Amino acid sequence: MRCFLKGKLPACLLAVVAMFGITTAAQADEPLLGFLYTTDLLPKHGQEVEQWVTWRHQKAGGRFDLLEGQTEYSYGATDSLQLSGYLIYDWTQAYRNGPDGTTTPPEPYSAYFPAPYSRFNSTKFIGAAFEAIWRVRSPYTDPVGVAFLFEPEIGPRFQELQVRAIFQKNFLDDRLVLVGNATWAPEVRELPGNPYADPDSVEFRRNTNIETDMNFGVGASYRFTSNWAVGWEIQNEREINQWNIFDHSQWMGNAVYTGPTIHYANQHFFATLTWWQQLPIAHNYMDPTMIVHGYDTDVDFEHTRVRLKVGYYF
Amino acid sequence: MKAQFLWVPAVAIVAVATPAYAKVYLSVEQAQQLMFPGATFTQQPLTLTGDQVHAIQKASNTEVLNPQLQLWKVSTGGWFIVDQVVGKHEFIPLAVGLDDSGAVKSIEILEYREAFGDGVRNPQWLAQFYGKRNGATLTLTKDIQNISGATLSSKHITDGVRRLLATYAIAIAAH
């Protein structure tokens, strides 16, 4: 698509936002937390445009930054089914950030192989995704809210499916919200040969990389005054080589992230800011050299994640 | 820096986000005349004691947010109460009129500050509460029909009315 051509992206993104600039009544499914989901959805015919920016920072050493952008449109198909479509685009810079001091691009740039000690800097369209969240139990009328998220994502030589179970329990007149998320996300990447890899290795030739992410997170959000809430999240993230999540020999990284959130929302607008830090208690069962000072530094892990979400209902 | 483009959509959304304005449907005086036409109203200062708060919370299974009541005695008989319940983002101010016997005579939503869910102003939905008195179970989806897409507001108004009926029985009736 022409929209994704380098240099035209800012104008295209503005156009995406502008085309949703119609004002009608709607309700909030605003995210109380930055990374974990609640079971709150848009009502039937409610619409929303949402923008995420996630900054991933710092690996084993050197320099590493990844900015992930996501522009999303959501629609309430029914009061318990919300459909969304979104675009994902990234910018990154990396320099001698790997545990061995080589330059290692982040996971979305797995098909890029910079010279080991060079500076890497790139902007990339990652993919487009469709998301459906189906709420089967409401936290307002049932003892526990339950919802399921299905999210296929497709990009250049990349496919991922995310399935997430979401649980929510409210207290204190629904001002205190506890959530639990369990995520299963297999992904497939078609990779070109890495010219710097061992010529006898699989990576040296064109290959297919299959990986499965398993995440388990819990969080709490408390609305301490009108429009404002604070929260805290903690999530265990596990990466498994291939599909079989029960094959211990294929387990790779296992890290824990945690951090606070502040959230503001009014009738039509919300903003959520979350700061996550990896705890220095990580394991990498397949490649222990990826653990530096207790932190996993593999391609899908970094020390710090900061996410800003802003959205507008109409 | 190329990364700047990532902030463009975020800035655009913030730029189009307009300040929220509460939709005021009725003033207190307008609600009083709507519920009790021609009557005069005498404000009754009443602050709940700790024991009363505890008893009301136990009877209604709902938290008392403010022990200071906004209460008026009606010249033609009955009581007029202004209260508020938790909404999605802000409180929902409402007025409840009780007859001489403490039964709900009328309810009016004074302001609604949420983008969606103002179906709770629907007279037919509010009429479900009329005639109810302390002791009625008043549970959403059982005794009171839920408004789909406005569940949180429906639930909190239901809880709030149950709490005010308990407040009448415990603190107002003998006032």
Short mmCIF file of C-alpha atoms in Angstrom, two decimals:
data_model
loop_
_atom_site.label_atom_id
_atom_site.label_comp_id
_atom_site.label_asym_id
_atom_site.label_seq_id
_atom_site.Cartn_x
_atom_site.Cartn_y
_atom_site.Cartn_z
CA MET A 1 0.00 0.00 0.00
CA ARG A 2 1.20 3.49 -0.80
CA CYS A 3 0.48 4.48 2.80
CA PHE A 4 3.35 2.39 3.99
CA LEU A 5 5.94 3.99 1.78
CA LYS A 6 8.77 5.54 3.69
CA GLY A 7 8.39 9.27 4.15
CA LYS A 8 4.63 9.26 3.64
CA LEU A 9 3.85 7.50 6.88
CA PRO A 10 3.17 10.57 9.05
CA ALA A 11 0.63 11.97 6.59
CA CYS A 12 -1.03 8.56 6.22
CA LEU A 13 -1.32 8.09 9.96
CA LEU A 14 -2.83 11.53 10.38
CA ALA A 15 -5.33 10.62 7.68
CA VAL A 16 -6.23 7.41 9.51
CA VAL A 17 -6.88 9.39 12.67
CA ALA A 18 -8.72 12.16 10.87
CA MET A 19 -11.08 9.81 9.06
CA PHE A 20 -12.48 8.72 12.40
CA GLY A 21 -13.04 12.27 13.58
CA ILE A 22 -16.81 12.07 13.78
CA THR A 23 -18.58 12.85 17.02
CA THR A 24 -21.41 10.68 18.29
CA ALA A 25 -22.26 9.15 21.62
CA ALA A 26 -20.21 6.17 22.72
CA GLN A 27 -18.98 4.43 25.82
CA ALA A 28 -15.63 3.59 27.26
CA ASP A 29 -13.66 0.46 26.92
CA GLU A 30 -10.71 2.52 27.99
CA PRO A 31 -7.69 0.54 29.10
CA LEU A 32 -7.18 0.96 32.83
CA LEU A 33 -3.78 -0.73 32.48
CA GLY A 34 -1.04 -0.49 29.89
CA PHE A 35 -0.38 -4.11 29.04
CA LEU A 36 -3.15 -6.19 30.63
CA TYR A 37 -6.72 -6.17 29.37
CA THR A 38 -10.01 -5.81 31.25
CA THR A 39 -13.34 -7.27 30.16
CA ASP A 40 -14.86 -3.82 29.58
CA LEU A 41 -15.85 -3.39 25.95
CA LEU A 42 -17.47 -0.78 23.75
CA PRO A 43 -21.26 -1.00 23.76
CA LYS A 44 -23.14 -1.95 20.61
CA HIS A 45 -22.33 0.53 17.81
CA GLY A 46 -19.76 2.30 20.01
CA GLN A 47 -16.60 3.35 18.16
CA GLU A 48 -13.15 4.29 19.25
CA VAL A 49 -9.79 5.19 17.78
CA GLU A 50 -6.76 4.39 19.88
CA GLN A 51 -3.05 5.07 19.53
CA TRP A 52 -0.31 3.20 21.34
CA VAL A 53 3.36 4.08 21.51
CA THR A 54 5.61 1.61 23.32
CA TRP A 55 9.23 2.37 24.05
CA ARG A 56 11.44 -0.66 24.71
CA HIS A 57 14.81 0.30 26.09
CA GLN A 58 18.15 -1.18 27.08
CA LYS A 59 19.58 -4.65 26.56
CA ALA A 60 22.83 -6.14 27.85
CA GLY A 61 24.89 -3.09 26.97
CA GLY A 62 25.63 -0.62 24.21
CA ARG A 63 22.53 1.13 23.00
CA PHE A 64 19.07 -0.21 22.30
CA ASP A 65 15.73 1.50 21.67
CA LEU A 66 12.61 0.26 19.96
CA LEU A 67 9.55 2.46 19.47
CA GLU A 68 6.45 0.54 18.53
CA GLY A 69 3.47 2.42 17.14
CA GLN A 70 -0.01 1.00 16.87
CA THR A 71 -3.05 2.77 15.45
CA GLU A 72 -6.32 1.03 16.18
CA TYR A 73 -10.00 1.39 15.33
CA SER A 74 -12.56 -0.50 17.41
CA TYR A 75 -16.26 -1.07 16.99
CA GLY A 76 -18.85 -2.59 19.30
CA ALA A 77 -20.56 -5.23 17.16
CA THR A 78 -22.75 -6.13 20.14
CA ASP A 79 -22.59 -5.23 23.83
CA SER A 80 -20.35 -8.26 24.35
CA LEU A 81 -18.36 -8.46 21.11
CA GLN A 82 -15.81 -5.82 20.15
CA LEU A 83 -13.99 -5.89 16.83
CA SER A 84 -10.80 -3.97 16.07
CA GLY A 85 -8.35 -3.51 13.26
CA TYR A 86 -4.94 -1.95 13.58
CA LEU A 87 -1.63 -1.13 11.98
CA ILE A 88 1.74 -1.64 13.63
CA TYR A 89 4.92 0.19 12.68
CA ASP A 90 8.25 0.43 14.46
CA TRP A 91 11.45 2.38 14.65
CA THR A 92 14.60 1.02 16.26
CA GLN A 93 18.22 1.75 16.91
CA ALA A 94 20.73 -0.77 18.20
CA TYR A 95 24.45 -0.69 18.75
CA ARG A 96 26.51 -3.43 20.40
CA ASN A 97 23.52 -4.32 22.58
CA GLY A 98 23.86 -8.11 22.61
CA PRO A 99 25.36 -10.05 25.53
CA ASP A 100 28.48 -10.73 23.39
CA GLY A 101 28.79 -7.05 22.45
CA THR A 102 27.44 -7.44 18.92
CA THR A 103 24.67 -5.38 17.42
CA THR A 104 21.42 -7.34 17.65
CA PRO A 105 18.18 -5.94 16.20
CA PRO A 106 14.93 -6.55 18.11
CA GLU A 107 12.55 -9.36 17.23
CA PRO A 108 10.45 -7.45 14.66
CA TYR A 109 13.71 -6.93 12.75
CA SER A 110 14.76 -10.58 12.86
CA ALA A 111 15.22 -10.58 9.09
CA TYR A 112 17.88 -7.87 9.34
CA PHE A 113 21.52 -8.84 9.87
CA PRO A 114 23.71 -5.79 10.46
CA ALA A 115 27.48 -6.20 10.69
CA PRO A 116 28.28 -7.37 14.23
CA TYR A 117 29.73 -4.07 15.48
CA SER A 118 27.85 -1.60 13.30
CA ARG A 119 25.10 0.84 14.22
CA PHE A 120 21.64 -0.33 13.22
CA ASN A 121 18.78 2.09 12.65
CA SER A 122 15.56 1.27 10.84
CA THR A 123 11.88 2.12 10.40
CA LYS A 124 9.54 -0.66 9.42
CA PHE A 125 5.90 -1.47 8.81
CA ILE A 126 5.40 -4.54 10.96
CA GLY A 127 1.91 -5.69 10.11
CA ALA A 128 -1.83 -5.38 10.34
CA ALA A 129 -3.97 -7.16 12.87
CA PHE A 130 -7.59 -7.98 13.50
CA GLU A 131 -8.83 -8.35 17.05
CA ALA A 132 -12.06 -9.77 18.43
CA ILE A 133 -12.88 -9.66 22.15
CA TRP A 134 -15.87 -11.68 23.26
CA ARG A 135 -17.13 -11.15 26.79
CA VAL A 136 -18.95 -14.13 28.19
CA ARG A 137 -19.41 -12.88 31.77
CA SER A 138 -19.71 -9.28 32.98
CA PRO A 139 -17.97 -8.21 36.20
CA TYR A 140 -20.98 -5.98 36.93
CA THR A 141 -23.64 -8.67 36.88
CA ASP A 142 -21.69 -11.92 37.40
CA PRO A 143 -19.28 -12.89 40.18
CA VAL A 144 -16.31 -12.64 37.80
CA GLY A 145 -15.98 -11.05 34.37
CA VAL A 146 -14.60 -13.36 31.69
CA ALA A 147 -13.64 -12.52 28.12
CA PHE A 148 -11.58 -14.06 25.34
CA LEU A 149 -9.42 -12.22 22.84
CA PHE A 150 -8.49 -13.56 19.40
CA GLU A 151 -5.97 -11.58 17.41
CA PRO A 152 -4.37 -12.73 14.17
CA GLU A 153 -1.58 -10.47 12.91
CA ILE A 154 -0.04 -10.59 9.47
CA GLY A 155 3.02 -8.77 8.18
CA PRO A 156 5.74 -9.23 5.62
CA ARG A 157 6.97 -12.84 6.10
CA PHE A 158 5.34 -12.90 9.54
CA GLN A 159 2.16 -14.32 11.06
CA GLU A 160 1.06 -14.42 14.67
CA LEU A 161 -2.08 -15.51 16.48
CA GLN A 162 -2.73 -14.23 19.97
CA VAL A 163 -5.35 -15.87 22.16
CA ARG A 164 -5.93 -14.33 25.55
CA ALA A 165 -8.22 -15.26 28.43
CA ILE A 166 -9.21 -12.22 30.49
CA PHE A 167 -10.64 -12.29 34.00
CA GLN A 168 -11.89 -9.31 36.00
CA LYS A 169 -13.19 -8.90 39.52
CA ASN A 170 -14.39 -5.55 40.84
CA PHE A 171 -14.53 -4.23 44.40
CA LEU A 172 -15.39 -0.97 46.21
CA ASP A 173 -18.29 0.08 43.96
CA ASP A 174 -16.28 -0.96 40.90
CA ARG A 175 -13.56 1.56 41.68
CA LEU A 176 -11.05 -1.21 42.44
CA VAL A 177 -10.54 -3.54 39.49
CA LEU A 178 -8.45 -6.72 39.63
CA VAL A 179 -7.57 -8.43 36.36
CA GLY A 180 -5.84 -11.62 35.28
CA ASN A 181 -4.67 -12.38 31.74
CA ALA A 182 -3.33 -15.64 30.28
CA THR A 183 -1.95 -15.37 26.75
CA TRP A 184 -0.94 -17.96 24.17
CA ALA A 185 0.66 -16.51 21.05
CA PRO A 186 2.39 -18.66 18.44
CA GLU A 187 4.25 -16.81 15.67
CA VAL A 188 5.92 -17.81 12.43
CA ARG A 189 8.67 -15.84 10.67
CA GLU A 190 10.22 -16.57 7.31
CA LEU A 191 13.86 -15.54 7.67
CA PRO A 192 16.56 -15.07 5.06
CA GLY A 193 19.98 -16.61 5.69
CA ASN A 194 22.20 -14.81 8.17
CA PRO A 195 25.52 -14.17 6.42
CA TYR A 196 27.29 -13.88 9.79
CA ALA A 197 26.02 -17.23 11.11
CA ASP A 198 27.97 -20.47 11.18
CA PRO A 199 27.79 -21.84 7.60
CA ASP A 200 26.78 -25.22 9.03
CA SER A 201 23.90 -23.78 11.03
CA VAL A 202 20.23 -23.53 10.09
CA GLU A 203 20.41 -19.73 10.43
CA PHE A 204 22.94 -19.48 7.60
CA ARG A 205 20.27 -20.54 5.12
CA ARG A 206 16.74 -19.33 4.53
CA ASN A 207 14.64 -20.80 7.33
CA THR A 208 11.31 -20.66 9.14
CA ASN A 209 11.36 -19.57 12.76
CA ILE A 210 8.46 -20.75 14.92
CA GLU A 211 8.06 -19.46 18.44
CA THR A 212 5.29 -19.50 21.01
CA ASP A 213 4.83 -16.86 23.70
CA MET A 214 3.03 -17.69 26.94
CA ASN A 215 2.26 -14.82 29.30
CA PHE A 216 0.57 -14.79 32.67
CA GLY A 217 -0.25 -11.43 34.21
CA VAL A 218 -2.23 -9.93 37.06
CA GLY A 219 -2.97 -6.31 37.77
CA ALA A 220 -5.00 -3.90 39.83
CA SER A 221 -6.44 -0.48 39.10
CA TYR A 222 -7.99 1.89 41.63
CA ARG A 223 -9.96 5.00 40.71
CA PHE A 224 -8.88 7.32 43.49
CA THR A 225 -10.85 10.33 42.30
CA SER A 226 -13.15 11.25 39.43
CA ASN A 227 -11.48 10.56 36.07
CA TRP A 228 -8.17 9.33 37.54
CA ALA A 229 -6.96 5.83 38.37
CA VAL A 230 -3.64 4.34 39.36
CA GLY A 231 -2.66 0.74 38.81
CA TRP A 232 0.03 -1.88 39.01
CA GLU A 233 0.73 -4.86 36.77
CA ILE A 234 3.03 -7.84 36.91
CA GLN A 235 3.50 -10.35 34.11
CA ASN A 236 5.54 -13.50 33.61
CA GLU A 237 6.57 -13.87 29.96
CA ARG A 238 7.80 -17.17 28.57
CA GLU A 239 9.13 -17.97 25.12
CA ILE A 240 9.09 -21.47 23.71
CA ASN A 241 10.84 -22.61 20.55
CA GLN A 242 8.34 -24.20 18.11
CA TRP A 243 4.75 -25.03 19.12
CA ASN A 244 4.91 -27.48 21.98
CA ILE A 245 4.73 -25.46 25.18
CA PHE A 246 5.09 -28.59 27.32
CA ASP A 247 8.44 -29.65 25.79
CA HIS A 248 10.89 -28.34 28.39
CA SER A 249 13.83 -28.83 26.05
CA GLN A 250 12.36 -26.06 23.85
CA TRP A 251 11.86 -23.49 26.58
CA MET A 252 13.80 -20.30 26.02
CA GLY A 253 13.36 -17.02 27.93
CA ASN A 254 11.40 -16.65 31.14
CA ALA A 255 11.20 -13.13 32.53
CA VAL A 256 9.00 -11.06 34.81
CA TYR A 257 7.96 -7.47 34.19
CA THR A 258 6.20 -5.18 36.62
CA GLY A 259 5.36 -1.54 37.05
CA PRO A 260 2.83 1.23 37.69
CA THR A 261 0.15 2.82 35.55
CA ILE A 262 -1.63 6.14 35.69
CA HIS A 263 -4.86 6.52 33.78
CA TYR A 264 -7.11 9.46 32.94
CA ALA A 265 -10.48 9.30 31.21
CA ASN A 266 -13.41 11.59 30.58
CA GLN A 267 -16.47 11.39 28.36
CA HIS A 268 -14.60 11.00 25.08
CA PHE A 269 -10.89 10.83 25.78
CA PHE A 270 -8.51 8.66 27.73
CA ALA A 271 -4.78 8.34 28.27
CA THR A 272 -2.87 5.56 29.98
CA LEU A 273 0.83 5.64 30.81
CA THR A 274 2.62 2.53 32.08
CA TRP A 275 6.22 1.94 33.07
CA TRP A 276 7.43 -1.67 33.20
CA GLN A 277 10.77 -2.87 34.43
CA GLN A 278 12.13 -6.39 33.96
CA LEU A 279 13.02 -7.95 37.30
CA PRO A 280 16.56 -9.39 37.53
CA ILE A 281 15.29 -12.93 38.10
CA ALA A 282 15.10 -14.14 34.51
CA HIS A 283 16.04 -17.53 33.09
CA ASN A 284 16.91 -18.57 29.58
CA TYR A 285 16.87 -22.34 29.55
CA MET A 286 18.05 -22.76 25.95
CA ASP A 287 20.79 -20.14 25.97
CA PRO A 288 21.92 -19.09 29.47
CA THR A 289 24.40 -16.61 27.94
CA MET A 290 21.37 -14.41 27.25
CA ILE A 291 21.04 -13.74 30.97
CA VAL A 292 23.15 -10.74 32.01
CA HIS A 293 22.98 -9.60 35.65
CA GLY A 294 19.73 -11.53 36.00
CA TYR A 295 18.02 -9.90 32.99
CA ASP A 296 17.04 -11.77 29.86
CA THR A 297 18.49 -9.91 26.87
CA ASP A 298 17.12 -12.13 24.11
CA VAL A 299 15.45 -10.45 21.12
CA ASP A 300 12.00 -10.27 22.72
CA PHE A 301 13.15 -8.96 26.10
CA GLU A 302 14.58 -5.66 27.25
CA HIS A 303 15.07 -3.94 30.59
CA THR A 304 12.41 -1.24 30.34
CA ARG A 305 9.06 -0.84 28.61
CA VAL A 306 7.06 2.38 28.65
CA ARG A 307 3.66 2.44 26.98
CA LEU A 308 1.39 5.41 26.29
CA LYS A 309 -2.13 4.78 25.05
CA VAL A 310 -4.47 7.55 24.07
CA GLY A 311 -7.94 7.10 22.69
CA TYR A 312 -11.06 8.90 21.60
CA TYR A 313 -14.64 7.57 21.62
CA PHE A 314 -17.16 8.68 19.11
CA MET B 1 14.78 11.60 13.97
CA LYS B 2 12.67 9.01 12.18
CA ALA B 3 11.08 7.91 15.42
CA GLN B 4 9.17 11.19 15.56
CA PHE B 5 6.53 9.80 13.22
CA LEU B 6 5.38 7.41 15.93
CA TRP B 7 4.13 10.30 18.02
CA VAL B 8 2.13 11.91 15.24
CA PRO B 9 -1.09 9.88 15.75
CA ALA B 10 -0.89 10.25 19.52
CA VAL B 11 -0.55 14.00 19.24
CA ALA B 12 -3.40 14.10 16.73
CA ILE B 13 -5.75 12.26 19.09
CA VAL B 14 -4.86 14.53 22.00
CA ALA B 15 -5.36 17.54 19.75
CA VAL B 16 -8.90 16.51 18.78
CA ALA B 17 -9.82 15.45 22.30
CA THR B 18 -12.20 18.11 23.53
CA PRO B 19 -12.83 18.84 27.21
CA ALA B 20 -15.77 16.92 28.65
CA TYR B 21 -18.85 18.86 29.61
CA ALA B 22 -21.42 17.47 32.02
CA LYS B 23 -24.91 17.33 30.64
CA VAL B 24 -27.14 19.00 33.24
CA TYR B 25 -30.74 17.88 32.89
CA LEU B 26 -32.32 19.38 36.01
CA SER B 27 -31.37 21.72 38.82
CA VAL B 28 -32.30 20.71 42.35
CA GLU B 29 -35.16 23.22 42.34
CA GLN B 30 -36.48 21.94 39.02
CA ALA B 31 -36.39 18.34 40.28
CA GLN B 32 -38.23 19.37 43.45
CA GLN B 33 -41.07 21.01 41.52
CA LEU B 34 -41.22 18.12 39.06
CA MET B 35 -41.61 15.57 41.84
CA PHE B 36 -43.77 17.59 44.26
CA PRO B 37 -45.54 20.34 42.25
CA GLY B 38 -46.51 23.37 44.32
CA ALA B 39 -44.86 22.12 47.51
CA THR B 40 -42.36 24.01 49.61
CA PHE B 41 -39.16 22.38 50.81
CA THR B 42 -37.34 22.70 54.11
CA GLN B 43 -33.77 21.50 54.15
CA GLN B 44 -33.05 19.18 57.07
CA PRO B 45 -29.42 19.06 58.20
CA LEU B 46 -28.61 15.43 58.90
CA THR B 47 -25.23 13.77 59.30
CA LEU B 48 -25.20 10.01 59.73
CA THR B 49 -23.49 8.66 62.81
CA GLY B 50 -20.93 5.90 62.54
CA ASP B 51 -23.46 3.38 63.81
CA GLN B 52 -26.02 4.53 61.25
CA VAL B 53 -23.48 4.29 58.43
CA HIS B 54 -22.62 0.78 59.54
CA ALA B 55 -26.29 -0.21 59.78
CA ILE B 56 -27.12 1.26 56.36
CA GLN B 57 -24.20 -0.48 54.73
CA LYS B 58 -25.19 -3.77 56.33
CA ALA B 59 -28.84 -3.41 55.34
CA SER B 60 -28.18 -2.29 51.77
CA ASN B 61 -24.88 -4.09 51.11
CA THR B 62 -23.69 -0.81 49.59
CA GLU B 63 -21.03 1.62 50.73
CA VAL B 64 -22.10 4.99 52.15
CA LEU B 65 -19.96 7.49 50.26
CA ASN B 66 -20.98 10.61 52.21
CA PRO B 67 -22.51 10.64 55.71
CA GLN B 68 -23.85 14.18 55.16
CA LEU B 69 -27.30 13.96 53.60
CA GLN B 70 -28.83 16.54 51.30
CA LEU B 71 -32.36 16.14 52.61
CA TRP B 72 -35.52 18.24 52.33
CA LYS B 73 -38.86 17.76 54.09
CA VAL B 74 -41.75 18.35 51.69
CA SER B 75 -44.67 20.52 52.81
CA THR B 76 -47.21 18.22 51.19
CA GLY B 77 -45.71 15.15 52.80
CA GLY B 78 -42.68 13.07 51.95
CA TRP B 79 -38.96 13.65 51.53
CA PHE B 80 -36.66 14.88 48.80
CA ILE B 81 -33.05 13.62 48.73
CA VAL B 82 -30.16 14.58 46.48
CA ASP B 83 -27.44 11.98 46.28
CA GLN B 84 -24.79 10.67 43.90
CA VAL B 85 -23.58 7.26 42.77
CA VAL B 86 -20.37 6.08 41.12
CA GLY B 87 -20.38 6.38 37.32
CA LYS B 88 -17.87 5.13 34.77
CA HIS B 89 -15.62 8.16 35.15
CA GLU B 90 -17.46 10.56 37.44
CA PHE B 91 -20.29 10.55 39.94
CA ILE B 92 -23.91 10.57 38.75
CA PRO B 93 -25.99 13.10 40.76
CA LEU B 94 -29.60 12.06 41.23
CA ALA B 95 -32.69 13.10 43.18
CA VAL B 96 -35.04 10.69 44.90
CA GLY B 97 -38.48 11.59 46.17
CA LEU B 98 -40.02 9.48 48.90
CA ASP B 99 -43.66 9.56 49.96
CA ASP B 100 -44.86 9.75 53.56
CA SER B 101 -44.41 6.02 54.03
CA GLY B 102 -40.84 5.96 52.70
CA ALA B 103 -41.68 4.42 49.34
CA VAL B 104 -40.00 5.71 46.18
CA LYS B 105 -42.25 8.28 44.53
CA SER B 106 -39.95 9.52 41.82
CA ILE B 107 -36.30 9.52 40.65
CA GLU B 108 -34.57 12.04 38.43
CA ILE B 109 -31.02 11.96 37.07
CA LEU B 110 -29.79 15.54 37.53
CA GLU B 111 -26.57 15.30 35.51
CA TYR B 112 -24.98 12.67 33.34
CA ARG B 113 -21.28 12.96 32.62
CA GLU B 114 -20.63 9.76 30.65
CA ALA B 115 -20.52 9.41 26.90
CA PHE B 116 -22.88 6.48 26.87
CA GLY B 117 -25.48 4.91 29.12
CA ASP B 118 -27.86 7.84 29.58
CA GLY B 119 -30.64 5.30 29.02
CA VAL B 120 -30.79 5.27 32.81
CA ARG B 121 -32.82 8.50 32.44
CA ASN B 122 -35.53 6.55 30.67
CA PRO B 123 -38.76 7.10 32.68
CA GLN B 124 -39.83 3.50 32.08
CA TRP B 125 -36.58 2.18 33.51
CA LEU B 126 -36.76 4.51 36.53
CA ALA B 127 -40.40 3.55 37.09
CA GLN B 128 -39.21 0.08 38.11
CA PHE B 129 -38.18 1.63 41.43
CA TYR B 130 -41.47 3.40 42.18
CA GLY B 131 -43.35 2.06 45.17
CA LYS B 132 -40.28 0.19 46.45
CA ARG B 133 -39.45 0.60 50.12
CA ASN B 134 -36.72 -0.54 52.48
CA GLY B 135 -36.46 -4.31 52.48
CA ALA B 136 -37.12 -4.70 48.77
CA THR B 137 -34.26 -6.75 47.33
CA LEU B 138 -33.62 -4.36 44.41
CA THR B 139 -31.00 -6.41 42.59
CA LEU B 140 -29.97 -5.60 39.03
CA THR B 141 -31.02 -8.24 36.45
CA LYS B 142 -33.42 -9.82 38.99
CA ASP B 143 -35.70 -7.09 40.35
CA ILE B 144 -34.46 -4.28 38.13
CA GLN B 145 -33.93 -4.80 34.43
CA ASN B 146 -30.40 -4.12 33.21
CA ILE B 147 -29.78 -1.62 30.43
CA SER B 148 -27.41 -3.38 28.09
CA GLY B 149 -24.40 -1.20 27.36
CA ALA B 150 -25.05 0.87 30.51
CA THR B 151 -24.61 -1.90 33.05
CA LEU B 152 -22.33 0.00 35.40
CA SER B 153 -24.68 3.00 35.65
CA SER B 154 -27.73 0.72 36.00
CA LYS B 155 -26.04 -1.23 38.77
CA HIS B 156 -24.90 1.79 40.75
CA ILE B 157 -28.25 3.58 40.53
CA THR B 158 -29.95 0.40 41.73
CA ASP B 159 -27.47 0.09 44.59
CA GLY B 160 -27.86 3.79 45.39
CA VAL B 161 -31.65 3.63 45.64
CA ARG B 162 -31.41 0.55 47.87
CA ARG B 163 -28.98 2.44 50.08
CA LEU B 164 -31.25 5.51 50.30
CA LEU B 165 -34.24 3.35 51.24
CA ALA B 166 -32.16 1.84 54.04
CA THR B 167 -31.07 5.36 55.00
CA TYR B 168 -34.71 6.40 55.26
CA ALA B 169 -35.57 3.48 57.52
CA ILE B 170 -32.53 3.88 59.77
CA ALA B 171 -31.99 7.63 59.95
CA ILE B 172 -34.70 9.70 58.25
CA ALA B 173 -38.01 8.19 59.37
CA ALA B 174 -37.44 9.14 62.98
CA HIS B 175 -35.97 12.53 62.11
#
